[in-house]
């Protein structure tokens, strides 16, 4: 007979009867009664009244009965804490039972009873079980510590359980090791600052030994723990990789993905020239391919992870294109994911296969999938230049099928192909024009209008075509209206005589009859441009468009590095860092890949700047017109407002993200004029880089009075014009950088050369090599009247986001006022980043000079400098370049100097001065040699001014 009978009783005096049975002397009857109680509890009846009677049944040797009673206890202890204390004695007794299964059961149940009153009674039994001779009991006790820590963290720390857990990592039994690692990882996750898992090569070795022998979940815990370790050098990384590689052939896909995560992370530290690196790449492909033969849900998770891996290291799967071909019975979510990876892997070698496959997909029945396939053909054309010809002819074949949605998608992608390869495939325009009438989707209509406007001079009846769209202007979507307005203005600028009426018609439709502010604004801009300065209009509207790049949907590199550290978790399926979707007080630690170089000075070693980057040249930041015109009015640009609306005073604006995704989002490749730019969207949560340089901390956050007093700071260059008035609608910005008493400032001079008052100023920097960022909002206290100039000192700090720039000292800046947002870039002199504690002691200097490899030494000549050694030393010291020792060798003065940058990079220098000779020799040594050129420029600037 089965246990279903326990669920069938519906007698009235049930509780009373059960009470009697529970107190019966017969063991069998007792067991039956407890089973009935558990059955009632399972279906939701309240049987808490039987608590004392059930607890009495704990005194038994029968394991089955004990398990049932413990189950009841876990369920009701929270609602009956006073009664639960009655059970404590039994726990203490059970923890000393000769049967290890009972000892473990007692410990497990203790951990599940979340009652504060009981926890302190449980410390003693738990301590004994952690040192139990039976590994099964020890492994259960290890997990119990994590549960107890969740209830009362202080108690666990005071009782020394954490140290016992750390000792268990060296246990002889692999399962105990795995559970100890799991418990410590769990505790460390909720207390990110605790540094519990203090891993060193010895403990790593123990974990790797246990890895081969524990259960699959144990292996996952150990692999996840290994992934958080940073090896000290490439040799250690290689030896860990060698010992983790066998896990790739495990049957459990979670173990495989955890092993892939460890290998992907440690490969960062291996040199690409190593034979082992190549072997490892070859070994990573088969397990990933095997994952694709699992059931669809697992395939999807594997594909999302593979998508990340292919973006980071496409070479792993470059020969495995065929496994990503779509099967007829794949669910749609798997098909779309495979399609995405096919495009990422497309190259000249396999493009023929890929195109044949994509053309096949375009004739499928699933509309969504067909659309994606047609779009994929276009992406292939943009990615692999040699295939563009074949892609275009494939798209034309598809247009000939006259299937509505296929034609529309094809036109959208052909527009992108025109942008990528101008003046190459325009012969197909005639074919496109034949399909004008069948277009009913906004994106396809907008693409077609763009093509007609862009190539109006090649289409005889361009005006008729655009006029046909104009008839239903008010019924079109905003995207089509904006595109139509721009196209007709382009047509007018190319054929002014024939299209005067048409352009007037569209301008009045856009400005007088429309209630869409974006459309109205763009209409007025064109109207004024055309009426005041047709030449300027031509330059603006018919400007050469930047070519579009092939991969528009790549994940941003720093985010990709973080997601690689989360392979095999939910973050790798969402393609978002945990901080974006995990709520609550759990500290989410940002992870990042280990640095590639062996340098231990700077985790973010800047990329080599061109050796002779002339300081005078201003690198340009060119936002595309689509981005700028897209949303002129939406300047209150913070994240989406969920609380009270943000005040738009200038003080508040300093904290608001002016640019959504930072300046890099302005490099988008939107065709000129499409108006749905996401101007005010909050940026994706970018991972805080581990090792982002920390500047002088909070001391300079509030130092708004920088420059008070006449302390001799470092050399200050005269102000130069950074943003001329003609480029910024009348706002001229000049400036320079200063460093005084440890505080960096940007000294700005704002001049209003326009005819209207300027207000609401705010400033924002793009990410840059040294994390420079404004430490306070841009304070312009009164409105700036025409012809008025105001001087402002903006305090800076170096705790902003870091991204290598080229050249290294390039700073891209956005300034907003009530008129618009303006962009400029400038080069800051490196000596503003030389910190005050940059003097090394002699022994340290000698040891470091020897330690830095000779290939990192750079030599420069400083000409036309007539100072003597004493004056040189004094002058450099005022800019935080410190002389450590001075020697005279064969009549030459040798100065040994050190300086330190805000991100902790040390630079050591040897300066040779020959009395009477105006040329000095400067030798620089640094672990990040790309800094040397800029340090030399700083020396020149300081000594010659």
PDB file of N, CA, C and O in Angstrom, residues 221-264:
ATOM      1  N   UNK A 221      31.514  24.468  -7.310  1.00  0.00           N
ATOM      2  CA  UNK A 221      31.900  25.410  -6.256  1.00  0.00           C
ATOM      3  C   UNK A 221      33.391  25.702  -6.319  1.00  0.00           C
ATOM      4  O   UNK A 221      33.831  26.843  -6.200  1.00  0.00           O
ATOM      5  N   UNK A 222      34.178  24.629  -6.502  1.00  0.00           N
ATOM      6  CA  UNK A 222      35.640  24.819  -6.507  1.00  0.00           C
ATOM      7  C   UNK A 222      36.071  25.633  -7.736  1.00  0.00           C
ATOM      8  O   UNK A 222      36.888  26.556  -7.638  1.00  0.00           O
ATOM      9  N   UNK A 223      35.486  25.326  -8.899  1.00  0.00           N
ATOM     10  CA  UNK A 223      35.858  26.068 -10.122  1.00  0.00           C
ATOM     11  C   UNK A 223      35.474  27.549  -9.996  1.00  0.00           C
ATOM     12  O   UNK A 223      36.238  28.435 -10.387  1.00  0.00           O
ATOM     13  N   UNK A 224      34.290  27.820  -9.424  1.00  0.00           N
ATOM     14  CA  UNK A 224      33.894  29.221  -9.250  1.00  0.00           C
ATOM     15  C   UNK A 224      34.849  29.950  -8.320  1.00  0.00           C
ATOM     16  O   UNK A 224      35.157  31.127  -8.512  1.00  0.00           O
ATOM     17  N   UNK A 225      35.315  29.221  -7.320  1.00  0.00           N
ATOM     18  CA  UNK A 225      36.262  29.824  -6.385  1.00  0.00           C
ATOM     19  C   UNK A 225      37.603  30.094  -7.092  1.00  0.00           C
ATOM     20  O   UNK A 225      38.214  31.154  -6.929  1.00  0.00           O
ATOM     21  N   UNK A 226      38.044  29.122  -7.919  1.00  0.00           N
ATOM     22  CA  UNK A 226      39.297  29.313  -8.671  1.00  0.00           C
ATOM     23  C   UNK A 226      39.197  30.536  -9.579  1.00  0.00           C
ATOM     24  O   UNK A 226      40.163  31.278  -9.773  1.00  0.00           O
ATOM     25  N   UNK A 227      38.000  30.759 -10.142  1.00  0.00           N
ATOM     26  CA  UNK A 227      37.838  31.872 -11.081  1.00  0.00           C
ATOM     27  C   UNK A 227      38.033  33.220 -10.393  1.00  0.00           C
ATOM     28  O   UNK A 227      38.343  34.216 -11.037  1.00  0.00           O
ATOM     29  N   UNK A 228      37.871  33.255  -9.057  1.00  0.00           N
ATOM     30  CA  UNK A 228      38.060  34.525  -8.350  1.00  0.00           C
ATOM     31  C   UNK A 228      39.507  34.762  -7.947  1.00  0.00           C
ATOM     32  O   UNK A 228      39.830  35.775  -7.331  1.00  0.00           O
ATOM     33  N   UNK A 229      40.372  33.808  -8.270  1.00  0.00           N
ATOM     34  CA  UNK A 229      41.788  33.916  -7.863  1.00  0.00           C
ATOM     35  C   UNK A 229      42.583  34.568  -8.995  1.00  0.00           C
ATOM     36  O   UNK A 229      42.306  34.336 -10.169  1.00  0.00           O
ATOM     37  N   UNK A 230      43.526  35.422  -8.641  1.00  0.00           N
ATOM     38  CA  UNK A 230      44.394  35.993  -9.686  1.00  0.00           C
ATOM     39  C   UNK A 230      45.797  35.411  -9.513  1.00  0.00           C
ATOM     40  O   UNK A 230      46.459  35.700  -8.504  1.00  0.00           O
ATOM     41  N   UNK A 231      46.243  34.586 -10.464  1.00  0.00           N
ATOM     42  CA  UNK A 231      47.586  33.988 -10.342  1.00  0.00           C
ATOM     43  C   UNK A 231      48.668  35.060 -10.319  1.00  0.00           C
ATOM     44  O   UNK A 231      48.465  36.155 -10.855  1.00  0.00           O
ATOM     45  N   UNK A 232      49.824  34.710  -9.701  1.00  0.00           N
ATOM     46  CA  UNK A 232      50.857  35.751  -9.588  1.00  0.00           C
ATOM     47  C   UNK A 232      51.606  35.951 -10.903  1.00  0.00           C
ATOM     48  O   UNK A 232      52.136  37.012 -11.162  1.00  0.00           O
ATOM     49  N   UNK A 233      51.662  34.924 -11.752  1.00  0.00           N
ATOM     50  CA  UNK A 233      52.337  35.126 -13.049  1.00  0.00           C
ATOM     51  C   UNK A 233      51.764  34.137 -14.069  1.00  0.00           C
ATOM     52  O   UNK A 233      50.910  33.306 -13.759  1.00  0.00           O
ATOM     53  N   UNK A 234      52.276  34.220 -15.301  1.00  0.00           N
ATOM     54  CA  UNK A 234      51.698  33.387 -16.364  1.00  0.00           C
ATOM     55  C   UNK A 234      51.989  31.889 -16.146  1.00  0.00           C
ATOM     56  O   UNK A 234      51.213  31.036 -16.563  1.00  0.00           O
ATOM     57  N   UNK A 235      53.083  31.582 -15.441  1.00  0.00           N
ATOM     58  CA  UNK A 235      53.402  30.154 -15.244  1.00  0.00           C
ATOM     59  C   UNK A 235      52.373  29.504 -14.323  1.00  0.00           C
ATOM     60  O   UNK A 235      51.916  28.389 -14.557  1.00  0.00           O
ATOM     61  N   UNK A 236      52.011  30.244 -13.272  1.00  0.00           N
ATOM     62  CA  UNK A 236      50.997  29.697 -12.356  1.00  0.00           C
ATOM     63  C   UNK A 236      49.656  29.572 -13.088  1.00  0.00           C
ATOM     64  O   UNK A 236      48.947  28.570 -12.949  1.00  0.00           O
ATOM     65  N   UNK A 237      49.343  30.588 -13.901  1.00  0.00           N
ATOM     66  CA  UNK A 237      48.083  30.553 -14.657  1.00  0.00           C
ATOM     67  C   UNK A 237      48.063  29.313 -15.557  1.00  0.00           C
ATOM     68  O   UNK A 237      47.061  28.603 -15.649  1.00  0.00           O
ATOM     69  N   UNK A 238      49.199  29.042 -16.201  1.00  0.00           N
ATOM     70  CA  UNK A 238      49.253  27.901 -17.122  1.00  0.00           C
ATOM     71  C   UNK A 238      49.069  26.584 -16.355  1.00  0.00           C
ATOM     72  O   UNK A 238      48.335  25.698 -16.790  1.00  0.00           O
ATOM     73  N   UNK A 239      49.712  26.485 -15.188  1.00  0.00           N
ATOM     74  CA  UNK A 239      49.620  25.197 -14.471  1.00  0.00           C
ATOM     75  C   UNK A 239      48.184  24.976 -13.977  1.00  0.00           C
ATOM     76  O   UNK A 239      47.681  23.853 -13.979  1.00  0.00           O
ATOM     77  N   UNK A 240      47.489  26.066 -13.579  1.00  0.00           N
ATOM     78  CA  UNK A 240      46.077  25.906 -13.161  1.00  0.00           C
ATOM     79  C   UNK A 240      45.248  25.461 -14.368  1.00  0.00           C
ATOM     80  O   UNK A 240      44.434  24.534 -14.280  1.00  0.00           O
ATOM     81  N   UNK A 241      45.480  26.115 -15.514  1.00  0.00           N
ATOM     82  CA  UNK A 241      44.721  25.762 -16.730  1.00  0.00           C
ATOM     83  C   UNK A 241      44.910  24.278 -17.070  1.00  0.00           C
ATOM     84  O   UNK A 241      43.957  23.577 -17.424  1.00  0.00           O
ATOM     85  N   UNK A 242      46.149  23.806 -16.941  1.00  0.00           N
ATOM     86  CA  UNK A 242      46.427  22.402 -17.294  1.00  0.00           C
ATOM     87  C   UNK A 242      45.620  21.451 -16.408  1.00  0.00           C
ATOM     88  O   UNK A 242      45.140  20.414 -16.846  1.00  0.00           O
ATOM     89  N   UNK A 243      45.463  21.839 -15.124  1.00  0.00           N
ATOM     90  CA  UNK A 243      44.768  20.938 -14.208  1.00  0.00           C
ATOM     91  C   UNK A 243      43.252  21.078 -14.286  1.00  0.00           C
ATOM     92  O   UNK A 243      42.519  20.201 -13.832  1.00  0.00           O
ATOM     93  N   UNK A 244      42.782  22.195 -14.848  1.00  0.00           N
ATOM     94  CA  UNK A 244      41.324  22.390 -14.964  1.00  0.00           C
ATOM     95  C   UNK A 244      40.802  21.798 -16.277  1.00  0.00           C
ATOM     96  O   UNK A 244      39.652  21.372 -16.364  1.00  0.00           O
ATOM     97  N   UNK A 245      41.673  21.756 -17.309  1.00  0.00           N
ATOM     98  CA  UNK A 245      41.232  21.319 -18.648  1.00  0.00           C
ATOM     99  C   UNK A 245      40.461  19.985 -18.649  1.00  0.00           C
ATOM    100  O   UNK A 245      39.474  19.874 -19.370  1.00  0.00           O
ATOM    101  N   UNK A 246      40.869  18.943 -17.874  1.00  0.00           N
ATOM    102  CA  UNK A 246      40.104  17.673 -17.923  1.00  0.00           C
ATOM    103  C   UNK A 246      38.614  17.841 -17.599  1.00  0.00           C
ATOM    104  O   UNK A 246      37.787  17.049 -18.032  1.00  0.00           O
ATOM    105  N   UNK A 247      38.255  18.906 -16.846  1.00  0.00           N
ATOM    106  CA  UNK A 247      36.830  19.112 -16.502  1.00  0.00           C
ATOM    107  C   UNK A 247      35.995  19.401 -17.744  1.00  0.00           C
ATOM    108  O   UNK A 247      34.776  19.311 -17.711  1.00  0.00           O
ATOM    109  N   UNK A 248      36.647  19.800 -18.837  1.00  0.00           N
ATOM    110  CA  UNK A 248      35.885  20.145 -20.052  1.00  0.00           C
ATOM    111  C   UNK A 248      35.148  18.936 -20.609  1.00  0.00           C
ATOM    112  O   UNK A 248      34.201  19.078 -21.368  1.00  0.00           O
ATOM    113  N   UNK A 249      35.604  17.742 -20.255  1.00  0.00           N
ATOM    114  CA  UNK A 249      34.943  16.561 -20.823  1.00  0.00           C
ATOM    115  C   UNK A 249      33.903  15.983 -19.854  1.00  0.00           C
ATOM    116  O   UNK A 249      33.454  14.876 -20.009  1.00  0.00           O
ATOM    117  N   UNK A 250      33.507  16.775 -18.849  1.00  0.00           N
ATOM    118  CA  UNK A 250      32.521  16.297 -17.868  1.00  0.00           C
ATOM    119  C   UNK A 250      31.130  16.222 -18.492  1.00  0.00           C
ATOM    120  O   UNK A 250      30.810  16.961 -19.422  1.00  0.00           O
ATOM    121  N   UNK A 251      30.299  15.316 -17.973  1.00  0.00           N
ATOM    122  CA  UNK A 251      28.965  15.140 -18.552  1.00  0.00           C
ATOM    123  C   UNK A 251      28.012  16.271 -18.156  1.00  0.00           C
ATOM    124  O   UNK A 251      27.057  16.556 -18.868  1.00  0.00           O
ATOM    125  N   UNK A 252      28.279  16.934 -17.029  1.00  0.00           N
ATOM    126  CA  UNK A 252      27.372  17.985 -16.563  1.00  0.00           C
ATOM    127  C   UNK A 252      27.752  19.320 -17.212  1.00  0.00           C
ATOM    128  O   UNK A 252      28.884  19.791 -17.082  1.00  0.00           O
ATOM    129  N   UNK A 253      26.781  19.934 -17.884  1.00  0.00           N
ATOM    130  CA  UNK A 253      27.107  21.159 -18.636  1.00  0.00           C
ATOM    131  C   UNK A 253      27.523  22.309 -17.714  1.00  0.00           C
ATOM    132  O   UNK A 253      28.292  23.179 -18.104  1.00  0.00           O
ATOM    133  N   UNK A 254      27.010  22.309 -16.463  1.00  0.00           N
ATOM    134  CA  UNK A 254      27.395  23.388 -15.546  1.00  0.00           C
ATOM    135  C   UNK A 254      28.882  23.300 -15.203  1.00  0.00           C
ATOM    136  O   UNK A 254      29.574  24.312 -15.099  1.00  0.00           O
ATOM    137  N   UNK A 255      29.385  22.069 -15.050  1.00  0.00           N
ATOM    138  CA  UNK A 255      30.822  21.894 -14.768  1.00  0.00           C
ATOM    139  C   UNK A 255      31.636  22.386 -15.972  1.00  0.00           C
ATOM    140  O   UNK A 255      32.631  23.092 -15.825  1.00  0.00           O
ATOM    141  N   UNK A 256      31.160  22.036 -17.164  1.00  0.00           N
ATOM    142  CA  UNK A 256      31.884  22.440 -18.387  1.00  0.00           C
ATOM    143  C   UNK A 256      31.968  23.966 -18.460  1.00  0.00           C
ATOM    144  O   UNK A 256      33.041  24.535 -18.667  1.00  0.00           O
ATOM    145  N   UNK A 257      30.827  24.641 -18.245  1.00  0.00           N
ATOM    146  CA  UNK A 257      30.837  26.110 -18.361  1.00  0.00           C
ATOM    147  C   UNK A 257      31.696  26.752 -17.272  1.00  0.00           C
ATOM    148  O   UNK A 257      32.383  27.745 -17.521  1.00  0.00           O
ATOM    149  N   UNK A 258      31.669  26.171 -16.066  1.00  0.00           N
ATOM    150  CA  UNK A 258      32.526  26.729 -15.004  1.00  0.00           C
ATOM    151  C   UNK A 258      33.996  26.576 -15.362  1.00  0.00           C
ATOM    152  O   UNK A 258      34.814  27.472 -15.120  1.00  0.00           O
ATOM    153  N   UNK A 259      34.354  25.426 -15.968  1.00  0.00           N
ATOM    154  CA  UNK A 259      35.752  25.217 -16.386  1.00  0.00           C
ATOM    155  C   UNK A 259      36.117  26.205 -17.499  1.00  0.00           C
ATOM    156  O   UNK A 259      37.213  26.781 -17.494  1.00  0.00           O
ATOM    157  N   UNK A 260      35.173  26.411 -18.435  1.00  0.00           N
ATOM    158  CA  UNK A 260      35.440  27.371 -19.527  1.00  0.00           C
ATOM    159  C   UNK A 260      35.689  28.755 -18.942  1.00  0.00           C
ATOM    160  O   UNK A 260      36.592  29.477 -19.374  1.00  0.00           O
ATOM    161  N   UNK A 261      34.900  29.110 -17.912  1.00  0.00           N
ATOM    162  CA  UNK A 261      35.072  30.439 -17.294  1.00  0.00           C
ATOM    163  C   UNK A 261      36.486  30.595 -16.729  1.00  0.00           C
ATOM    164  O   UNK A 261      37.153  31.604 -16.967  1.00  0.00           O
ATOM    165  N   UNK A 262      36.947  29.568 -15.999  1.00  0.00           N
ATOM    166  CA  UNK A 262      38.297  29.641 -15.404  1.00  0.00           C
ATOM    167  C   UNK A 262      39.345  29.785 -16.518  1.00  0.00           C
ATOM    168  O   UNK A 262      40.246  30.633 -16.449  1.00  0.00           O
ATOM    169  N   UNK A 263      39.210  28.978 -17.566  1.00  0.00           N
ATOM    170  CA  UNK A 263      40.209  29.000 -18.644  1.00  0.00           C
ATOM    171  C   UNK A 263      40.182  30.339 -19.386  1.00  0.00           C
ATOM    172  O   UNK A 263      41.229  30.915 -19.685  1.00  0.00           O
ATOM    173  N   UNK A 264      38.979  30.844 -19.677  1.00  0.00           N
ATOM    174  CA  UNK A 264      38.880  32.133 -20.381  1.00  0.00           C
ATOM    175  C   UNK A 264      39.539  33.244 -19.567  1.00  0.00           C
ATOM    176  O   UNK A 264      40.159  34.154 -20.093  1.00  0.00           O
TER     177      UNK A 264
END
